[in-house]
Amino acid sequence: MKTMLLLFLFYLSAKVHAQPDSIEIRLKNSTNSIEDILNAVQKQTDYSFIYKTSDIATDREVQLSSGKISLSQLLKEVFPESMFTVDIESHSIIIKRKKGNSSKTELKGTYTVNGYVTSSQTGEALVGATVAIPGTYKGTVTNAYGFYSLTLENTEKQLTASNMGYKSQQVVVVQTEDQTLNIELEEKAITINEIEITAEDNTRALRSVNMNTKRLTALDIKQVPTLAGESDLIKTVQLLPGVSTKGEGATSFNVRGGAAGQNLILLDEATVYNPSHLMGFFSVFNSDAINSLTFYRNDFPANYGSRLSSVLDIQMKEGNMERFSVSGGVGTVSSRLMLEGPLAKDKSSFLITGRRTYADLAFKLSADEYTRKSKLYFYDFNLKTNYKFNDRNRLFLSGYFGQDAIKITPLNYHIFWGNATGTLRWNHIFNSRLFSNTTLIYSNYNYEINFPRATSPVNWEAGVTDLKAKVDFTWYPNSNNTIKFGIQSSFKKLNPGKPFDKNSVFKEVPQANTNLNSFYVSNEQRVLQKLTLSYGLRWNLYHLLAPYEELNFNGNEVTSTQHNQGIVTTKFGLEPRLGLSYLTGKNASLKFNFTRTLQYLHLLSNSATSFSVLDVWYPTNNNIAPASSTNFSMGWFLKFAQNRYRFSSEVYYRKLNNQLEYADHSLLTMNRNVEKLLKPGKGEAYGLELSLEKNSGRLNGAVSYSYSRIFYKIPGINNGKRYPAAHDQPHRITFNGSYQLSRRSSFSANWIYSSGYATTLPVETFVFDKYIVPVYGEKNSDRIPDYHRLDLAFTLKNKEKPNRNWEGSWVFSLYNAYGRLNALTVFVGPQMQDINVVQDPNKIAYQKFSLFSVLPSVTYNFKF
C-alpha cells in the first residue's frame, strides 16, 4: 500500500508540474465548441479555467489543426494572442480578452484571408488555382492575376490550395483575423507506378456557373502533337468540343456556328486581330512564352465583350523570380530561344523570347539567282517584366511583335503582315476583399501587298490600330458572393484598305475611327448549399467618329457625304448574362446559361479556306448595324472513379442577327465600294456536345463528339431561302491523349474527324464562244469530302544526372500519320493532271486540291 501511494503521489506531482508543451490533449473531433474543449482539458489535466463569461462565447466552434494536440498549441489556436491574454498560475489557466479592434473579428464571427498563389519554383502567379475549406462547399479560385480572397468563419482554420500539375498544400491559419496569406505550390514530380488524383476541390468545378470554360497550361499545349513539331496553342484549342475549322493546318476557328471574326483573342489583355503565321499554318503564340489560357464558348462573363462567339484569354509567363534560365528548341521549321530570370530577387523579373523560321535561309543555297533572293519566313518576340512594390502593388509591362514575309523575286511579288501588342498593367489590393486591375493596352495589325508586274499593278495596305484603357474591380463581400465591375474605353483606327502609291488605279476605302465605352457589373452568388447563380449586365456606348466619308448607294449610283467633325453614328447596347449551377449529387451538377452579346466590328473575308491575311475589318455605321447573338445552353456534368474521369453533355441554341454575307466570289479587298456587297440577315445555330476526360495517371486524354448546325437566311442571297453557312460542319469527333512510358519518355496522339464544310459547285456547264460556263445551284448545297487525320509524337528526355543544370528532350512527331489527302478546297473545271497541268481542256471534272500527305519532323528542346 505504501508503495502504491508513493507512486500515486509521484504521478500526481509529475502531472501538476508538467509544462503545457508536454501535455497532450486528445479530442474526438477536429471541430469542437469552446465549452467542449474546456471540459476536455479539465478532464485530462488538473488545470481549471478562469474567465469572464462575457469575454468568451463558449458555444463558438473552433476547428483545430489536429485531434491530438499539445495544450500550449491548443491554447494558441483557441485563444489567439491578437485577441486574448493567457496566463498560467499553479493549477489555473486565466483567460482575458484584450481591448482593441481585434475583438471585432470575434464578435462578427468571420475573417478574411487573401493573397497570391504562386509557383515555388518560379514565383509566377497561378491562374485558376483552387483555395477551399476541406470537406465543405466553400472555396474560391484565383483570378487572372493569381489573386484570391476567402471569408471564413472563426471556427474555420484549415485551407487546401491546389492546381493542376502541382502538389496540393494544406494551410493552417493561426490567427482568426483579416490577413494576407500568400501560398506557394510545388510542381508534381512524374510518378509511373501509381495513379495521382488531382487534389482539386471535388465540388468547385461542378459548382462553377461557366459551363463552357476550359483552362489549359503550357504543359497541356506541349503534349499535343502538331504540324512540323511546333507546339501550337490554337491547334490545341481546336481539339475542344464545339470548335471547328476549315482546311488543313488552319489557325482561324469557328465556335458553335460563329464566324471566325466573332472570336476575341487576347494576349495579356491585348487584342490579337490575326493570329496567323505562314498563311495560317502556325499561330503567332510561342508556347514557351505562355503560362496558361482560359477559353470561353458563348457564355463568357460580363467583363468580356465586343465579340459574339468565344473568348480566348492568354496569359504570358511573368519570368522566373528565383533564378536565371535559358531554354529553347531547334526544329525542322523554326528555332526559338527564351531568357528569363530575376532582376531583383522576389521583387522583379523579366522574360524575353524569340522565334524564327529559316526556309528563306535554305533558299540562299539554291543555284538559281531568283530563288536565292526570294523570302519566306516569320519571326516574333515576346517581352515581359514586372515589379513588386509591396504586397499590395505590382506593375507589369509586356509586349509582342511578329512579322511574316512572302517575297517571290521572279514575279516581283510580296506580302508582309504582322501584329504588335503592348500592355501596361497595375494590380492593387485595397483591402482583404477588394482587388483592382488598371490596364493600358495597344494593339496593331497591318498587311501590305505589292504586285508591280500585274496587268493592273497592285500596291495596297490595310489594318487596324486599337488603344484601350480599362479598370476592373473584384470585390469579395463574403464567402457567398464574388462581385466584378469595371469600365473600359477603346479607340480604334480602321484602315479597310488604301493604295500606298498615289498613281494606283485602286481607290481608298473610307477610313474610320471608332470609340466603344463599356461598363459592366456581375455577381457569382451561392444562394443555397447546392445552388450557385451568376448574373450580370454589360452596357455599351459606340461612336463612329469624324472625319469619315459616308458612302450612299442608289442602284449603280454611288455618292458620298463627308463628315468633318463630331459623331457620325451612335449605338447603345445592353448585354445581359445569367447562369446557374445546381448540384444534383455529390459528383454531378446541372447548369444553364443565357447570354446576349453584341459586336460592333465586322470581319469581311470570303476566302475558300480558313486562312487569309487579306481580311478587312469594317465598322458599324449608318448603313451597317452591330451584329448580335442570343445564346441559350444547358449541360449535365459528372465526375466519377475518385475524380479521375469527367463527363459532360451540353446542348445549345443561338439566334443571330445582322450577320453580314455577300455573294460568292465577291471582291472584298481593294474594293472602295465593298459596303455595297454586304447583305445583313439572320442566322440560327444549335448543337450537342459530349466529352469524356481523364486527368490523372499515366494515361491522360479526352474524347469528344460535337453535332453542330448553322444556317443563314439573307435577303438577296439564295433567293431569300434558308441555307447552311460556309463553316457548317455537322459532325466532329476529336481524340487526344498522352501516355507516360517512363520518367524519360512519353507518347501522345490526336485524331480528328469532321464533316466537310459547305460549298457551292456548278450543277451543270455549257460552252459559249469556246469558254466553259458554269451554272450554279442553291448556295452551299454541296460539301467538300469529310476530313480526318492522325498525328503522333514521341518525347524522349535526357538522362537525369546529379548536379546537372542542363535539361534536354527530343520530340519526334508525325503529322497526318496515315497520309490522308484531305481536300483544302474543291472545284469543277478542266480535268487537271497536276495543280497547274491541264490533262484535257475539253473534259470537265470534279477535283480537289490537297496540300500534303505525311509530314515528319524532329525538334530538340533544351533548358539550363
Coordinates of N, CA, C and O in Angstrom, one line a residue, residues 724-788:
P724 N -27.2 26.5 -95.4 CA -26.1 26.3 -94.4 C -25.0 27.3 -94.7 O -24.7 27.6 -95.8
A725 N -24.4 27.8 -93.6 CA -23.3 28.7 -93.7 C -22.1 28.0 -94.2 O -22.0 26.7 -94.2
A726 N -21.1 28.7 -94.7 CA -19.9 28.1 -95.3 C -19.1 27.3 -94.3 O -18.4 26.3 -94.7
H727 N -19.2 27.6 -93.0 CA -18.5 26.9 -92.0 C -19.4 25.8 -91.3 O -19.0 25.4 -90.2
D728 N -20.5 25.5 -91.9 CA -21.4 24.5 -91.3 C -20.7 23.1 -91.4 O -20.4 22.6 -92.5
Q729 N -20.4 22.4 -90.3 CA -19.8 21.1 -90.3 C -20.6 20.3 -89.2 O -20.3 20.3 -88.1
P730 N -21.6 19.5 -89.7 CA -22.5 18.8 -88.7 C -21.8 17.9 -87.7 O -22.1 18.0 -86.5
H731 N -20.8 17.1 -88.1 CA -20.3 16.1 -87.2 C -18.8 16.4 -87.0 O -18.0 16.6 -87.9
R732 N -18.3 16.2 -85.7 CA -16.9 16.4 -85.4 C -16.6 15.5 -84.2 O -17.2 15.6 -83.2
I733 N -15.5 14.7 -84.4 CA -15.0 13.8 -83.3 C -13.5 14.2 -83.1 O -12.8 14.2 -84.1
T734 N -13.1 14.3 -81.9 CA -11.7 14.6 -81.6 C -11.3 13.6 -80.5 O -12.0 13.3 -79.6
F735 N -10.0 13.2 -80.6 CA -9.4 12.4 -79.5 C -8.0 12.9 -79.3 O -7.3 13.2 -80.3
N736 N -7.6 13.2 -78.1 CA -6.2 13.5 -77.8 C -5.8 12.8 -76.5 O -6.6 12.8 -75.6
G737 N -4.6 12.2 -76.5 CA -4.2 11.5 -75.3 C -2.7 11.5 -75.2 O -2.0 11.6 -76.2
S738 N -2.2 11.2 -74.0 CA -0.7 11.1 -73.8 C -0.5 9.9 -72.8 O -1.3 9.8 -71.9
Y739 N 0.5 9.2 -73.0 CA 0.8 8.0 -72.1 C 2.3 8.2 -71.7 O 3.2 8.3 -72.5
Q740 N 2.5 8.2 -70.4 CA 3.8 8.3 -69.8 C 4.5 6.9 -69.7 O 4.1 6.1 -68.9
L741 N 5.4 6.7 -70.7 CA 6.0 5.4 -70.7 C 7.0 5.2 -69.6 O 7.1 4.1 -69.0
S742 N 7.7 6.2 -69.2 CA 8.7 6.1 -68.1 C 9.0 7.6 -67.7 O 8.4 8.5 -68.2
R743 N 9.9 7.8 -66.8 CA 10.2 9.1 -66.3 C 10.8 9.9 -67.5 O 10.7 11.1 -67.5
R744 N 11.4 9.2 -68.4 CA 12.1 9.9 -69.5 C 11.3 10.0 -70.8 O 11.6 10.8 -71.7
S745 N 10.3 9.1 -71.0 CA 9.7 9.1 -72.3 C 8.2 9.1 -72.2 O 7.6 8.6 -71.2
S746 N 7.5 9.6 -73.2 CA 6.1 9.7 -73.3 C 5.6 9.6 -74.8 O 6.4 10.0 -75.7
F747 N 4.4 9.2 -74.9 CA 3.8 9.1 -76.3 C 2.5 9.8 -76.3 O 1.7 9.8 -75.3
S748 N 2.2 10.6 -77.4 CA 1.0 11.3 -77.5 C 0.4 11.2 -78.9 O 1.2 10.9 -79.8
A749 N -0.9 11.4 -79.0 CA -1.6 11.2 -80.3 C -2.8 12.1 -80.2 O -3.4 12.3 -79.2
N750 N -3.2 12.5 -81.4 CA -4.6 13.1 -81.5 C -5.1 12.7 -82.9 O -4.4 12.5 -83.9
W751 N -6.5 12.4 -82.9 CA -7.2 12.1 -84.1 C -8.4 12.9 -84.3 O -9.1 13.2 -83.3
I752 N -8.6 13.4 -85.5 CA -9.7 14.4 -85.8 C -10.5 13.9 -86.9 O -10.0 13.4 -87.9
Y753 N -11.8 13.9 -86.8 CA -12.7 13.6 -87.9 C -13.8 14.8 -87.9 O -14.3 15.2 -86.9
S754 N -14.1 15.3 -89.1 CA -15.2 16.3 -89.2 C -15.8 16.1 -90.6 O -15.2 15.7 -91.6
S755 N -17.1 16.5 -90.6 CA -17.8 16.6 -91.9 C -17.2 17.6 -92.7 O -16.6 18.6 -92.2
G756 N -17.3 17.5 -94.0 CA -16.8 18.5 -94.9 C -17.6 19.8 -94.8 O -18.8 19.7 -94.6
Y757 N -17.0 20.9 -94.9 CA -17.7 22.2 -94.8 C -18.5 22.4 -96.1 O -18.2 21.8 -97.2
A758 N -19.5 23.3 -96.0 CA -20.4 23.6 -97.1 C -19.7 24.4 -98.2 O -18.9 25.3 -97.9
T759 N -20.1 24.1 -99.5 CA -19.5 24.9 -100.6 C -20.6 24.9 -101.7 O -21.5 24.1 -101.7
T760 N -20.4 25.7 -102.7 CA -21.3 25.8 -103.9 C -20.5 25.4 -105.1 O -19.5 26.0 -105.5
L761 N -21.0 24.4 -105.8 CA -20.4 23.9 -107.0 C -21.4 24.0 -108.2 O -22.6 24.0 -107.9
P762 N -20.9 24.0 -109.4 CA -21.9 24.1 -110.5 C -22.7 22.8 -110.6 O -22.2 21.7 -110.4
V763 N -24.0 23.0 -111.0 CA -24.8 21.8 -111.2 C -24.7 21.3 -112.7 O -25.1 20.2 -113.0
E764 N -24.3 22.3 -113.6 CA -24.1 21.9 -115.0 C -23.2 23.0 -115.6 O -22.9 24.0 -115.0
T765 N -22.7 22.7 -116.8 CA -21.8 23.6 -117.5 C -22.3 23.6 -119.0 O -22.8 22.6 -119.5
F766 N -22.0 24.7 -119.7 CA -22.2 24.7 -121.2 C -21.1 25.6 -121.8 O -20.4 26.3 -121.1
V767 N -20.9 25.4 -123.1 CA -19.8 26.0 -123.8 C -20.4 27.2 -124.5 O -21.4 27.1 -125.3
F768 N -19.8 28.4 -124.3 CA -20.2 29.6 -125.0 C -18.9 30.3 -125.5 O -18.1 30.7 -124.8
D769 N -18.9 30.4 -126.9 CA -17.7 31.1 -127.5 C -16.4 30.5 -127.0 O -15.5 31.2 -126.6
K770 N -16.4 29.1 -127.0 CA -15.2 28.4 -126.7 C -14.9 28.4 -125.2 O -13.8 27.9 -124.7
Y771 N -15.7 29.1 -124.4 CA -15.5 29.1 -122.9 C -16.5 28.2 -122.2 O -17.7 28.1 -122.6
I772 N -16.0 27.5 -121.2 CA -16.9 26.7 -120.4 C -17.5 27.6 -119.3 O -16.8 28.2 -118.5
V773 N -18.8 27.6 -119.3 CA -19.6 28.5 -118.4 C -20.3 27.6 -117.4 O -21.1 26.7 -117.7
P774 N -20.0 27.8 -116.1 CA -20.7 27.0 -115.0 C -22.1 27.6 -114.7 O -22.3 28.8 -114.8
V775 N -23.0 26.7 -114.3 CA -24.3 27.1 -113.8 C -24.4 26.6 -112.4 O -24.4 25.4 -112.1
Y776 N -24.6 27.5 -111.5 CA -24.6 27.2 -110.0 C -26.1 27.0 -109.5 O -27.0 27.6 -110.0
G777 N -26.2 26.0 -108.6 CA -27.5 25.8 -108.0 C -27.6 26.6 -106.7 O -27.1 27.7 -106.6
E778 N -28.3 26.0 -105.7 CA -28.5 26.7 -104.4 C -27.2 26.9 -103.7 O -26.3 26.0 -103.8
K779 N -27.1 28.0 -102.9 CA -25.9 28.3 -102.2 C -25.6 27.2 -101.1 O -26.4 26.8 -100.4
N780 N -24.3 26.8 -101.1 CA -23.8 25.9 -100.1 C -24.6 24.6 -100.1 O -24.7 24.0 -99.0
S781 N -25.0 24.1 -101.2 CA -25.8 22.9 -101.3 C -24.8 21.7 -101.4 O -25.3 20.5 -101.4
D782 N -23.5 21.9 -101.6 CA -22.5 20.8 -101.7 C -21.6 20.9 -100.5 O -21.6 21.8 -99.7
R783 N -20.7 19.8 -100.4 CA -19.7 19.8 -99.4 C -18.4 19.2 -99.9 O -18.5 18.4 -100.8
I784 N -17.3 19.7 -99.3 CA -16.1 19.0 -99.6 C -16.0 17.7 -98.9 O -16.8 17.4 -98.0
P785 N -15.1 16.8 -99.3 CA -15.1 15.5 -98.6 C -14.8 15.6 -97.1 O -14.2 16.6 -96.7
D786 N -15.3 14.6 -96.4 CA -15.0 14.6 -94.9 C -13.5 14.6 -94.6 O -12.7 14.1 -95.4
Y787 N -13.2 15.2 -93.5 CA -11.8 15.4 -93.1 C -11.5 14.4 -91.9 O -12.2 14.3 -91.0
H788 N -10.3 13.7 -92.0 CA -9.8 13.0 -90.8 C -8.3 12.9 -90.9 O -7.7 12.9 -92.0

